[in-house]
Amino acid sequence: MANAETTTGTIAALQDVATRLRIWSVRATTAAGSGHPTSSASAADIVAALFFHAMRFDAKHPRAPANDRFVLSKGHAAPVLYAAWAQVGLLEPDDLLTLRRIDSDLEGHPTPRLPFVDVATGSLGQGLSVGVGLALGARMQGYDARTWVLLGDGETAEGSVWEAAALAAHEKLGNLIAIVDVNRLGQSGPTMLGADVRAYQRRFGACGWRAVVVDGHDMSAVVSALQRARRGGEAPTAIAALTVKGKDLEGVEGLEGWHGRPLPPDAAERAIAALEARLHHVPPPAIRGPRRKSAAAAEPVTPERAPLPAPVTSGESATREAYGDALVRLGAANANVVALDGDVKNSTYAERFKAAYPDRFIEAFIAEQNMVGMASGLAARGFVPFASSFACFLTRAADQVRMAGISRSNIKLCGSHAGVSIGEDGPSQMALEDLALFRAVPDAVVLYPSDAVSTDACVRLAAGYHGIVYIRTTRMKTPVIYAADERFTVGGMKTVRQTEGDRLAIVGAGVTLHEALAAHEELARAGIAVRLVDLYGIKPIDGEALKAAAAAAGNTLVTVEDHYAEGGLGDAVLGAVAGSGITVVKLAVTAIPRSGKPRELLERHGIGRAAIVARVREILGQG
Amino acid sequence: MANAETTTGTIAALQDVATRLRIWSVRATTAAGSGHPTSSASAADIVAALFFHAMRFDAKHPRAPANDRFVLSKGHAAPVLYAAWAQVGLLEPDDLLTLRRIDSDLEGHPTPRLPFVDVATGSLGQGLSVGVGLALGARMQGYDARTWVLLGDGETAEGSVWEAAALAAHEKLGNLIAIVDVNRLGQSGPTMLGADVRAYQRRFGACGWRAVVVDGHDMSAVVSALQRARRGGEAPTAIAALTVKGKDLEGVEGLEGWHGRPLPPDAAERAIAALEARLHHVPPPAIRGPRRKSAAAAEPVTPERAPLPAPVTSGESATREAYGDALVRLGAANANVVALDGDVKNSTYAERFKAAYPDRFIEAFIAEQNMVGMASGLAARGFVPFASSFACFLTRAADQVRMAGISRSNIKLCGSHAGVSIGEDGPSQMALEDLALFRAVPDAVVLYPSDAVSTDACVRLAAGYHGIVYIRTTRMKTPVIYAADERFTVGGMKTVRQTEGDRLAIVGAGVTLHEALAAHEELARAGIAVRLVDLYGIKPIDGEALKAAAAAAGNTLVTVEDHYAEGGLGDAVLGAVAGSGITVVKLAVTAIPRSGKPRELLERHGIGRAAIVARVREILGQG
C-alpha cells in the first residue's frame, strides 16, 4: 500500500520514467549491437522508483557523502543504469547511444570511469558486499544515508551474497536495502529458484533480514516496499521482486534465449513504438535531495589510555606483528584508516588495531570475499581500509581483488603466514601463489618486507599510495636489519651486502632474505663474495637497480623466494632484466609441500641457507 | 531417541571411543608441539558415532566405491580424524604421535597422501562442496552410500558453504548429511552466531534441507540424529550440534584462547588421566560394512539419436565451440567424463555435452567455488570432470583450485572468453590473469589452443593427464590452421611459420597466434622473415624447443599474449629460456582495458597485428 504522498500522479510519472528507461535500454543496445536490454527491462520499474522516489541524493554531485548510494550488482543491466542517470540529467540522452564504444565511458558493465559508479560490477554476486561497506561507512561517518543494492536473481547463487547478508544482519545495517530482481531466467536457462520469491524471502529472513516479496512491475507496490525499507530498523531489508525478463519489450518479454542480446533494428523500432504508446506523458518527479548529516562523524581517536606501540628497531620480531603495530600508529595519524580481518586477527596482529580503535575495526569472520568487497565499499566512501588474513586465504577473494583492480579501489591487503616457512600446519595454510595473484592486478603495488623496520615503512607506503597495495608478511620472527631511519619507497630495493669482488647477487625478500644473509656469511667465510639484495618492492620493480646490482656482481642474479616458481619474485626479476643479458637463476618452491618444521621445509624446497650456499657454489663452479 | 538396536552398551562403547579420540588428540598435539586438540575434542562424540555407528564402510579399503565417505571440512581437527582411523585399525596408535612431522603423512591438515582422505581440507568452507560432488557421484554410480561432512561453525561464514547447500537441495541429495560442530569459538573470538544452533537450522532449512539441532555431547541424541539422517529422503540433512570447544579437556574446556594450541606436557598428562578415568572400558562397536550396489551405474551412453559432432577441420570456428564438440566426442568414448558449468553453458558450449548426456551434466549455476569443489568430489569417486565458465569467473574459485592442487585432484577446467579480444562486454568479463593463476598451481597443465583442431587435441590431452588441466578458449572465431591429423602433446609447441633467414621468432597462442600470423604475412610482404611459434603448451613448457626456435631466429623471441604482462605466456617463456642469452620481448596487456571492438582493443593494447608489425620493425631497426 502506497502512503499518502504517493498520489496517482506520482505513480504515473514513475511509470513513465520506467517506460523511458526501457526505451533507452533498447535504443542503446540496438545501437551498440550488443548488451542486455531484457535484463534492463525487468529492473526498469524498480530503478525508476529508486531514483525518482526512494533515494535521496544530490543529482549534480553523485559522490556527495550525504547521498544515498546505489550499487547495480547485476552490472549487465548497465543500460538501465545509464538511462536512469540520463533521466536524472547527469548524462545527455544521446550519450546513451555511445554505449560500449571504445571512446565512451558507458562501458558494457559499469566502471568508476563514470562519476556515479562507486565500484565496477559485472562479476556477479559482488555488489552486496560493496553495499555493506558503503553502509558501514555511512554509519561511521554519521550520515543518515541509505545504500541500495539491486541484485539479479541468478547471482544470488554466489556464496559471496550470503557472506554479505550474514554480516549485514550481524552489523545491524538498517541503512542497507537489497532488492532482488527475480526475473527467473539466467544466461543459459532458468535460475535455480525460478519464480519462488518466497525462497529468497526465507533465505534472507534466515540470515536476520527483514525480508518481503513484491510484484516488481506494480509501481504502487514497489514504491511502498521501498518506502518501508527506507524507514528501516535495526535489520537490513531485502525485497524479492517478482519480475519478467524483457518486461514490456514486444516479442521478447518472458522468453528464454534473449539474455545479452539486443533487439534487431526493426524489432527495436516496433518495441519502442509500443513502449511510447504506453507513456502517460507526465514529467518525472523531482529528485529528493540528501538528508543533512545527522550524527557526528567518528573523530580521529588517539588511544590515550594505551600509548602507541613503539616501533621495534632491534632484536627479533615477526613482520606480521610489526604490521599490527604499524597499523595502530597509522590509525592515530589518519582517522580514515580502518581495519578488517577474517577471524585470524590474533595471527595477523590486526587485533592490536581493534584494541586501539574498536570503532574502526570490522570483524569480517571467515568470509574473505565479503571482506574484500566491503573494503572496496569503504574505500568508495573515502576510508583507507586495511584487510588482513592468512595470505593463502586471500586467494579466496581473487575475483573481488580483480574487480577492485578494475575499480582502482584504494584498498590495502595484508597476507600473513606466507610460504613453506609456516611449517607444521601444512600446505593448506601456506601461501605460495599470492605474489602471482597480486602481481597480475594492474597498477597494484606489492610489498614484501623482511623486518620490523621495513614493515613499518611498507604500511606507511601503502597508506600513501592511492590504489591496491598488497603486503606480504611472515609467520616466524626475523631480526631487525635496518636502522630506524632507513628510507623505503614504493618500487624500491636495498643492497644489504656488497663488496667490490662480488661474483653474483642473491635477491631475496621476507624470510628468504634472512636465509640469504646466513648463506652470505657462510660463503664469506669460504672466501666467496656475493652481493645481497632485499627486493621488498616486488611491484613496481626497480629494473635499473637490479641491472646495476648484476653488473657489479658477475652479471648473475640468484633469486630466492618462499613461493612457487611461477609468477612470483623470480619471474618479476626475469621480466625486469629481460633483454639485458643478465643470467637469472631462480630458487623457488617447485613441489607441493607438506607439514614439517620451518627450517626443514626451507631446505627441502631448496630455499634455505644451506640450499642457497650449495646452489651458489654450483653456479660458481665451486661445488 | 535412540532406536531399538542402540543399547546402553552401544552408547557406552561409543562414549569410550570418543574418550579415546580425545586422549589421542591431546597426546598427538602435545607430542607435535602444535595442533588443534580443542577443536578435536568438541567433535569427538560426533566422530565416534559416525565411524562406529552411522557410517557403513569397508575399514580395510577406505576408498572402496560402495563405502560411505567422510569429509572433515574443519580440517584443523585432523587429530580426531587420525585418531578415528587408528581406532578403526587403519593406523597404529603410535603413528598418531608422528603428527605434523616431515616424515609422516599425518599432516597438520588432512591431505590425500592418506588413503582415507579424498580431498585436502584446511582452507575452511570447502568440504561441503566436495561432499556434494561425492554424493552426486555415488548416485550416478548407483551406490546406496552416504556422504557425511563435518563442518566447523566458524567456517559456515564462508559463502561457498551456502553455494553447496543450495545446490545439494536443488539436486535432492538425500544421501548427503552435513553436521555442524557448533563449538561457538572461532580462532580469534566467538563466532558470528555463537550458540544459536537454531540459526544454523533456519539457514539450512531455508535452503531446502531437513535441518535439526542436537546436543553434540549427548551420545544417544547424536546417534539418533545420525540414524534419522541416514534414512534420508529427498532432502539432504543438516545437523547443528551444540558442543563445547575443548570438551572434557580439563583446564581448557570452553575457554577462549585455546584455538590451535596443544596442552603443555604436564597439563596434557592431567587431562589424559581425567579422560582415562571416564572410560567404561567397553570395546568399540564393530564397523558396519558397506551396502551392496543397489542400482545400475550409469552406462556409457552414446547419443544415438544425435550423431557425434564431426571435428571441424577447415574454415572458421571459435575454440570455445570446438571445446564443446570435443567434449561430446570424449563423452562417447569415456563414460566417466562429466561436465559442469556455471550458467554460461551457451557461451562455453558445455550445453552440447548437456544435450548429448543430460545425466552426466551438472548445472552448477553462478557459483564457481562450489562448481570446482564438486568437481574435486566427483574426481575422488573416479569421474573425469570438465568444469567450464568464463575464464575470468574461474578466478572466483582460486582457493578451491589451490586446494585441488594440493589434493592432486583429477579435474579439468575450461575458461572461455579470455582476454581483451572479447570486446564490448568490458574488463569485468575479460580474463587477463588466469594464466598466472593456473601456472602457479603445482603440477597443473595449462593448454591454450588456437584453432578447432588443436582444441580437440587439448581436450583429449586433458582427459589423458591425471591431475589439474586448464584449457583457455577464445570467444571470437579463428580459422583452422592445423591438419586434422596433426599431433599435439602436453607441454608441446608448434613452429607454424619458418624460413632459413628468420630474424626473430614471434611466440603466440590462442587469438594472438592469429594476430601474429597476419603480422607474419605483412612482414613477409616487406621482406622481413620471422619465425612463428604456437605455444599451446603453456605449462609444462618446452624450453628446449623454444631455445632451438630462438637459435634459428636471431636469438630473439617476441611473446604476444592476450593477458596481463605478469605471470602469463611471456613470463613462462622468460623462465623457460632463462640463462640462455636469448632476448625476450614481451607484448602483453599492461593497462586496465575498457569496452570496445575486439580489433580496436587488440591494437590499443599492443597485441594486434599492426602493433606486432610495428614492434618487430622497431626491434629489427626497420621502423
CSV table of N, CA and C in Angstrom, one decimal, chain A residues 100 102 104-105 107-109 113 122-124 126 157-160 163 170 186-188 190 192 203 206 343-347 365-369 392-393 395-396 398-399 402 405-406 408 424-425 427-429 433 439-440 442 564 566 592-595 600 604, chain B residues 100 102 104-105 107-109 113 122-124 126 157-160 163 170 186-188 192 203 206 343-347 365-369 392-393 395-396 398-399 402 405-406 408 424-425 427-429 433 439-440 442 539 564 566 592-595 600 604:
chain,number,residue,atom,x,y,z
A,100,ARG,N,29.1,1.1,-25.1
A,100,ARG,CA,30.1,0.1,-25.5
A,100,ARG,C,31.1,0.5,-26.5
A,102,ILE,N,34.5,2.3,-27.8
A,102,ILE,CA,35.8,2.5,-27.2
A,102,ILE,C,36.1,3.9,-26.7
A,104,SER,N,33.8,5.8,-25.4
A,104,SER,CA,32.7,6.2,-24.4
A,104,SER,C,33.0,5.6,-23.1
A,105,ASP,N,32.6,6.3,-22.0
A,105,ASP,CA,32.7,5.7,-20.7
A,105,ASP,C,31.5,4.9,-20.3
A,107,GLU,N,30.5,1.8,-20.5
A,107,GLU,CA,31.0,0.5,-20.9
A,107,GLU,C,29.9,-0.6,-20.8
A,108,GLY,N,30.3,-1.7,-21.2
A,108,GLY,CA,29.3,-2.8,-21.2
A,108,GLY,C,28.8,-3.2,-19.8
A,109,HIS,N,29.7,-3.0,-18.9
A,109,HIS,CA,29.3,-3.2,-17.5
A,109,HIS,C,29.9,-1.9,-16.8
A,113,ARG,N,34.9,4.8,-14.1
A,113,ARG,CA,35.2,5.9,-15.0
A,113,ARG,C,34.0,6.9,-15.0
A,122,GLY,N,29.8,-6.5,-12.6
A,122,GLY,CA,29.8,-7.3,-13.8
A,122,GLY,C,30.3,-8.7,-13.6
A,123,SER,N,31.1,-8.8,-12.5
A,123,SER,CA,31.3,-10.2,-12.0
A,123,SER,C,30.3,-10.4,-10.9
A,124,LEU,N,29.3,-11.2,-11.1
A,124,LEU,CA,28.1,-11.3,-10.3
A,124,LEU,C,28.4,-11.7,-8.9
A,126,GLN,N,28.9,-9.7,-6.3
A,126,GLN,CA,29.9,-8.9,-5.5
A,126,GLN,C,29.3,-7.6,-5.0
A,157,ALA,N,23.1,-17.1,-6.4
A,157,ALA,CA,23.7,-18.4,-6.2
A,157,ALA,C,25.2,-18.3,-5.7
A,158,GLU,N,25.7,-17.1,-5.9
A,158,GLU,CA,27.1,-16.8,-5.5
A,158,GLU,C,27.1,-16.8,-3.9
A,159,GLY,N,28.0,-17.5,-3.3
A,159,GLY,CA,28.1,-17.5,-1.9
A,159,GLY,C,28.5,-16.2,-1.3
A,160,SER,N,29.2,-15.4,-2.0
A,160,SER,CA,29.6,-14.1,-1.5
A,160,SER,C,28.3,-13.3,-1.1
A,163,GLU,N,27.6,-14.3,2.3
A,163,GLU,CA,28.6,-13.8,3.3
A,163,GLU,C,28.2,-12.4,3.7
A,170,HIS,N,24.4,-9.1,11.1
A,170,HIS,CA,25.2,-9.1,12.3
A,170,HIS,C,25.6,-7.7,12.7
A,186,GLY,N,18.2,-17.0,-16.1
A,186,GLY,CA,19.7,-16.7,-16.1
A,186,GLY,C,20.2,-16.6,-17.5
A,187,GLN,N,21.5,-16.7,-17.7
A,187,GLN,CA,22.0,-16.5,-19.0
A,187,GLN,C,21.6,-17.7,-19.9
A,188,SER,N,21.8,-18.9,-19.3
A,188,SER,CA,21.6,-20.1,-20.2
A,188,SER,C,20.4,-20.9,-19.8
A,190,PRO,N,16.7,-21.3,-16.9
A,190,PRO,CA,16.0,-20.8,-15.7
A,190,PRO,C,17.0,-20.8,-14.5
A,192,MET,N,18.0,-21.3,-10.4
A,192,MET,CA,17.7,-22.4,-9.6
A,192,MET,C,16.4,-22.3,-8.9
A,203,ARG,N,15.4,-17.2,2.7
A,203,ARG,CA,16.9,-17.2,2.9
A,203,ARG,C,17.4,-15.9,3.5
A,206,ALA,N,16.2,-15.9,7.1
A,206,ALA,CA,17.0,-16.8,8.0
A,206,ALA,C,18.4,-16.1,8.4
A,343,ASP,N,38.7,-13.4,11.1
A,343,ASP,CA,38.9,-14.3,12.2
A,343,ASP,C,40.3,-14.9,12.4
A,344,VAL,N,41.3,-14.1,12.0
A,344,VAL,CA,42.6,-14.6,12.3
A,344,VAL,C,43.4,-13.4,12.9
A,345,LYS,N,42.7,-12.5,13.5
A,345,LYS,CA,43.3,-11.2,13.9
A,345,LYS,C,44.4,-11.4,15.0
A,346,ASN,N,44.3,-12.6,15.7
A,346,ASN,CA,45.4,-12.9,16.6
A,346,ASN,C,46.6,-13.4,15.9
A,347,SER,N,46.5,-13.8,14.7
A,347,SER,CA,47.6,-14.3,13.9
A,347,SER,C,48.2,-13.2,13.0
A,365,PHE,N,34.8,-12.1,10.0
A,365,PHE,CA,34.7,-13.5,10.2
A,365,PHE,C,35.3,-14.3,9.0
A,366,ILE,N,35.0,-15.5,8.9
A,366,ILE,CA,35.8,-16.3,7.9
A,366,ILE,C,35.0,-16.2,6.5
A,367,ALA,N,35.2,-15.1,5.9
A,367,ALA,CA,34.5,-14.8,4.7
A,367,ALA,C,35.3,-13.7,3.9
A,368,GLU,N,36.3,-14.2,3.3
A,368,GLU,CA,37.3,-13.3,2.7
A,368,GLU,C,36.7,-12.5,1.5
A,369,GLN,N,35.8,-13.1,0.7
A,369,GLN,CA,35.3,-12.4,-0.4
A,369,GLN,C,34.5,-11.2,0.1
A,392,CYS,N,47.2,-17.1,2.1
A,392,CYS,CA,46.6,-18.2,1.3
A,392,CYS,C,45.1,-18.0,1.2
A,393,PHE,N,44.5,-17.5,2.2
A,393,PHE,CA,43.1,-17.3,2.2
A,393,PHE,C,42.6,-16.1,1.5
A,395,THR,N,43.4,-15.6,-1.4
A,395,THR,CA,43.1,-16.1,-2.8
A,395,THR,C,41.6,-16.4,-2.9
A,396,ARG,N,41.0,-16.6,-1.8
A,396,ARG,CA,39.5,-16.8,-1.8
A,396,ARG,C,38.8,-15.6,-2.4
A,398,ALA,N,40.0,-13.8,-4.9
A,398,ALA,CA,40.8,-13.4,-6.1
A,398,ALA,C,39.9,-12.6,-7.1
A,399,ASP,N,38.6,-13.0,-7.2
A,399,ASP,CA,37.8,-12.3,-8.2
A,399,ASP,C,37.4,-10.9,-7.6
A,402,ARG,N,40.4,-8.8,-8.3
A,402,ARG,CA,40.4,-8.5,-9.8
A,402,ARG,C,39.4,-7.3,-10.0
A,405,GLY,N,40.7,-4.1,-8.8
A,405,GLY,CA,41.7,-3.6,-9.7
A,405,GLY,C,41.1,-2.8,-10.8
A,406,ILE,N,40.0,-3.3,-11.4
A,406,ILE,CA,39.3,-2.6,-12.4
A,406,ILE,C,38.7,-1.3,-11.9
A,408,ARG,N,40.1,0.4,-9.5
A,408,ARG,CA,41.1,1.2,-8.9
A,408,ARG,C,40.8,1.5,-7.5
A,424,GLU,N,54.5,-26.5,10.4
A,424,GLU,CA,53.7,-27.7,10.7
A,424,GLU,C,52.3,-27.7,10.2
A,425,ASP,N,51.7,-26.5,10.1
A,425,ASP,CA,50.2,-26.5,9.7
A,425,ASP,C,50.0,-27.1,8.3
A,427,PRO,N,50.4,-27.6,3.8
A,427,PRO,CA,50.2,-26.8,2.6
A,427,PRO,C,48.9,-26.0,2.5
A,428,SER,N,47.9,-26.5,3.2
A,428,SER,CA,46.6,-25.7,3.0
A,428,SER,C,46.7,-24.3,3.6
A,429,GLN,N,47.7,-24.1,4.5
A,429,GLN,CA,47.9,-22.8,5.2
A,429,GLN,C,49.0,-22.0,4.6
A,433,GLU,N,51.3,-18.8,-4.0
A,433,GLU,CA,50.8,-18.3,-5.2
A,433,GLU,C,50.3,-16.8,-5.1
A,439,ARG,N,50.6,-9.7,-8.4
A,439,ARG,CA,51.3,-9.1,-9.4
A,439,ARG,C,50.5,-8.9,-10.7
A,440,ALA,N,49.5,-9.8,-10.9
A,440,ALA,CA,48.7,-9.7,-12.1
A,440,ALA,C,47.5,-8.7,-11.9
A,442,PRO,N,46.5,-5.0,-12.3
A,442,PRO,CA,47.1,-3.8,-12.9
A,442,PRO,C,47.2,-2.7,-11.9
A,564,TYR,N,55.9,-20.4,-5.1
A,564,TYR,CA,56.1,-21.3,-6.3
A,564,TYR,C,56.9,-20.5,-7.3
A,566,GLU,N,56.3,-20.0,-10.3
A,566,GLU,CA,55.6,-19.2,-11.3
A,566,GLU,C,55.0,-17.9,-10.8
A,592,ILE,N,54.7,-29.7,-4.3
A,592,ILE,CA,53.7,-29.5,-3.2
A,592,ILE,C,54.3,-29.8,-1.9
A,593,PRO,N,54.3,-28.8,-1.0
A,593,PRO,CA,55.0,-29.0,0.3
A,593,PRO,C,54.1,-29.9,1.3
A,594,ARG,N,54.6,-30.1,2.5
A,594,ARG,CA,53.9,-30.9,3.5
A,594,ARG,C,54.2,-30.3,4.8
A,595,SER,N,53.6,-30.9,5.8
A,595,SER,CA,53.9,-30.4,7.2
A,595,SER,C,55.3,-30.7,7.6
A,600,GLU,N,63.3,-27.3,8.2
A,600,GLU,CA,63.3,-28.5,7.4
A,600,GLU,C,62.7,-28.2,6.0
A,604,ARG,N,64.3,-28.4,2.4
A,604,ARG,CA,63.8,-29.4,1.5
A,604,ARG,C,63.4,-28.8,0.1
B,100,ARG,N,52.3,-34.2,12.2
B,100,ARG,CA,53.0,-32.9,11.8
B,100,ARG,C,54.5,-33.0,11.6
B,102,ILE,N,57.8,-34.1,9.4
B,102,ILE,CA,58.1,-34.0,7.9
B,102,ILE,C,58.1,-35.4,7.3
B,104,SER,N,56.1,-37.9,8.2
B,104,SER,CA,54.8,-38.5,8.5
B,104,SER,C,53.8,-38.0,7.5
B,105,ASP,N,52.9,-38.9,7.1
B,105,ASP,CA,51.7,-38.4,6.3
B,105,ASP,C,50.6,-37.8,7.1
B,107,GLU,N,49.6,-35.0,8.4
B,107,GLU,CA,49.9,-33.6,8.3
B,107,GLU,C,49.1,-32.8,9.2
B,108,GLY,N,49.4,-31.5,9.3
B,108,GLY,CA,48.7,-30.6,10.2
B,108,GLY,C,47.2,-30.5,9.8
B,109,HIS,N,46.9,-30.6,8.5
B,109,HIS,CA,45.6,-30.7,8.0
B,109,HIS,C,45.6,-31.8,7.0
B,113,ARG,N,47.5,-37.7,0.8
B,113,ARG,CA,48.6,-38.6,1.0
B,113,ARG,C,48.1,-39.8,1.8
B,122,GLY,N,41.3,-27.8,5.1
B,122,GLY,CA,42.2,-26.9,5.9
B,122,GLY,C,42.0,-25.5,5.5
B,123,SER,N,41.6,-25.3,4.2
B,123,SER,CA,41.0,-24.0,3.9
B,123,SER,C,39.5,-24.1,4.1
B,124,LEU,N,39.0,-23.4,5.0
B,124,LEU,CA,37.7,-23.7,5.5
B,124,LEU,C,36.6,-23.4,4.5
B,126,GLN,N,35.2,-25.4,2.4
B,126,GLN,CA,35.2,-26.1,1.1
B,126,GLN,C,34.7,-27.5,1.1
B,157,ALA,N,30.6,-19.2,7.8
B,157,ALA,CA,30.6,-17.8,7.3
B,157,ALA,C,31.0,-17.8,5.9
B,158,GLU,N,31.7,-18.8,5.4
B,158,GLU,CA,32.2,-18.8,4.0
B,158,GLU,C,31.0,-19.1,3.1
B,159,GLY,N,30.9,-18.2,2.1
B,159,GLY,CA,29.7,-18.3,1.2
B,159,GLY,C,29.7,-19.6,0.4
B,160,SER,N,30.9,-20.2,0.2
B,160,SER,CA,30.9,-21.5,-0.6
B,160,SER,C,30.1,-22.5,0.1
B,163,GLU,N,26.7,-22.0,-1.2
B,163,GLU,CA,26.6,-22.4,-2.6
B,163,GLU,C,26.3,-23.9,-2.6
B,170,HIS,N,18.8,-28.5,-4.3
B,170,HIS,CA,18.3,-28.5,-5.7
B,170,HIS,C,18.4,-29.8,-6.4
B,186,GLY,N,35.6,-19.3,17.4
B,186,GLY,CA,36.5,-19.3,16.2
B,186,GLY,C,37.9,-19.3,16.7
B,187,GLN,N,38.8,-18.9,15.7
B,187,GLN,CA,40.2,-18.8,16.1
B,187,GLN,C,40.5,-17.6,17.0
B,188,SER,N,39.9,-16.5,16.7
B,188,SER,CA,40.3,-15.3,17.4
B,188,SER,C,39.1,-14.7,18.2
B,192,MET,N,30.1,-15.7,14.7
B,192,MET,CA,29.1,-14.7,14.5
B,192,MET,C,27.8,-15.2,15.2
B,203,ARG,N,18.9,-21.5,8.6
B,203,ARG,CA,19.6,-21.2,7.3
B,203,ARG,C,19.6,-22.4,6.4
B,206,ALA,N,16.1,-23.0,5.2
B,206,ALA,CA,15.7,-22.0,4.1
B,206,ALA,C,16.3,-22.5,2.8
B,343,ASP,N,26.2,-21.6,-15.4
B,343,ASP,CA,25.2,-20.9,-16.1
B,343,ASP,C,25.7,-20.0,-17.3
B,344,VAL,N,26.7,-20.5,-17.9
B,344,VAL,CA,27.2,-19.9,-19.2
B,344,VAL,C,27.4,-20.9,-20.2
B,345,LYS,N,26.7,-22.0,-20.1
B,345,LYS,CA,26.9,-23.2,-21.0
B,345,LYS,C,26.6,-22.9,-22.4
B,346,ASN,N,25.8,-21.8,-22.7
B,346,ASN,CA,25.6,-21.4,-24.1
B,346,ASN,C,26.7,-20.6,-24.6
B,347,SER,N,27.6,-20.1,-23.8
B,347,SER,CA,28.8,-19.4,-24.2
B,347,SER,C,30.0,-20.3,-24.2
B,365,PHE,N,25.0,-23.6,-11.7
B,365,PHE,CA,24.6,-22.2,-11.6
B,365,PHE,C,25.7,-21.2,-11.3
B,366,ILE,N,25.4,-20.0,-10.9
B,366,ILE,CA,26.5,-19.0,-10.9
B,366,ILE,C,27.2,-19.1,-9.5
B,367,ALA,N,28.0,-20.2,-9.4
B,367,ALA,CA,28.6,-20.5,-8.1
B,367,ALA,C,29.9,-21.3,-8.4
B,368,GLU,N,30.9,-20.6,-8.8
B,368,GLU,CA,32.1,-21.2,-9.3
B,368,GLU,C,32.9,-22.0,-8.2
B,369,GLN,N,32.9,-21.4,-7.0
B,369,GLN,CA,33.6,-22.1,-5.9
B,369,GLN,C,33.0,-23.5,-5.7
B,392,CYS,N,37.5,-15.6,-16.6
B,392,CYS,CA,37.6,-14.6,-15.5
B,392,CYS,C,36.9,-15.0,-14.3
B,393,PHE,N,35.8,-15.7,-14.5
B,393,PHE,CA,35.0,-16.1,-13.3
B,393,PHE,C,35.6,-17.4,-12.6
B,395,THR,N,38.4,-17.4,-11.6
B,395,THR,CA,39.3,-16.8,-10.5
B,395,THR,C,38.5,-16.8,-9.2
B,396,ARG,N,37.1,-16.9,-9.3
B,396,ARG,CA,36.3,-16.9,-8.1
B,396,ARG,C,36.6,-18.1,-7.3
B,398,ALA,N,39.6,-19.5,-7.0
B,398,ALA,CA,41.1,-19.6,-6.9
B,398,ALA,C,41.5,-20.5,-5.7
B,399,ASP,N,40.8,-20.3,-4.6
B,399,ASP,CA,41.2,-21.1,-3.4
B,399,ASP,C,40.9,-22.6,-3.5
B,402,ARG,N,43.5,-24.0,-5.7
B,402,ARG,CA,44.7,-24.1,-4.9
B,402,ARG,C,44.6,-25.4,-4.1
B,405,GLY,N,44.9,-28.4,-6.2
B,405,GLY,CA,46.3,-28.7,-6.5
B,405,GLY,C,47.0,-29.5,-5.4
B,406,ILE,N,46.7,-29.1,-4.1
B,406,ILE,CA,47.3,-29.8,-3.0
B,406,ILE,C,46.8,-31.3,-3.0
B,408,ARG,N,46.0,-32.9,-5.6
B,408,ARG,CA,46.3,-33.5,-6.9
B,408,ARG,C,45.0,-34.1,-7.5
B,424,GLU,N,33.2,-5.8,-26.4
B,424,GLU,CA,32.3,-4.8,-25.9
B,424,GLU,C,31.9,-5.1,-24.4
B,425,ASP,N,31.9,-6.3,-24.0
B,425,ASP,CA,31.4,-6.6,-22.6
B,425,ASP,C,32.3,-5.9,-21.5
B,427,PRO,N,36.0,-4.9,-19.2
B,427,PRO,CA,37.0,-5.6,-18.4
B,427,PRO,C,36.5,-6.6,-17.4
B,428,SER,N,35.3,-6.4,-16.8
B,428,SER,CA,34.8,-7.4,-15.8
B,428,SER,C,34.7,-8.8,-16.4
B,429,GLN,N,34.5,-8.9,-17.7
B,429,GLN,CA,34.3,-10.2,-18.4
B,429,GLN,C,35.6,-10.7,-19.0
B,433,GLU,N,44.4,-12.6,-16.1
B,433,GLU,CA,45.2,-13.1,-15.0
B,433,GLU,C,45.1,-14.6,-14.8
B,439,ARG,N,49.1,-21.2,-13.8
B,439,ARG,CA,50.6,-21.6,-13.8
B,439,ARG,C,51.1,-21.8,-12.4
B,440,ALA,N,50.5,-21.1,-11.5
B,440,ALA,CA,51.0,-21.2,-10.1
B,440,ALA,C,50.5,-22.4,-9.3
B,442,PRO,N,50.9,-26.2,-8.6
B,442,PRO,CA,51.9,-27.2,-8.9
B,442,PRO,C,51.4,-28.4,-9.7
B,539,LYS,N,52.1,-24.7,-19.8
B,539,LYS,CA,52.8,-25.4,-18.7
B,539,LYS,C,52.4,-26.9,-18.8
B,564,TYR,N,47.6,-10.1,-19.0
B,564,TYR,CA,48.5,-9.1,-18.4
B,564,TYR,C,49.9,-9.6,-18.5
B,566,GLU,N,52.1,-9.9,-16.3
B,566,GLU,CA,52.6,-10.7,-15.2
B,566,GLU,C,52.1,-12.1,-15.1
B,592,ILE,N,44.5,-1.3,-17.7
B,592,ILE,CA,43.1,-1.8,-17.5
B,592,ILE,C,42.4,-1.5,-18.8
B,593,PRO,N,41.8,-2.5,-19.4
B,593,PRO,CA,41.1,-2.3,-20.6
B,593,PRO,C,39.7,-1.7,-20.4
B,594,ARG,N,39.0,-1.5,-21.5
B,594,ARG,CA,37.6,-1.0,-21.5
B,594,ARG,C,36.8,-1.6,-22.6
B,595,SER,N,35.6,-1.3,-22.6
B,595,SER,CA,34.7,-1.8,-23.7
B,595,SER,C,35.2,-1.3,-25.1
B,600,GLU,N,39.8,-3.2,-32.2
B,600,GLU,CA,40.3,-2.0,-31.6
B,600,GLU,C,41.1,-2.2,-30.3
B,604,ARG,N,44.9,-1.4,-29.4
B,604,ARG,CA,45.1,-0.4,-28.4
B,604,ARG,C,46.1,-1.0,-27.3
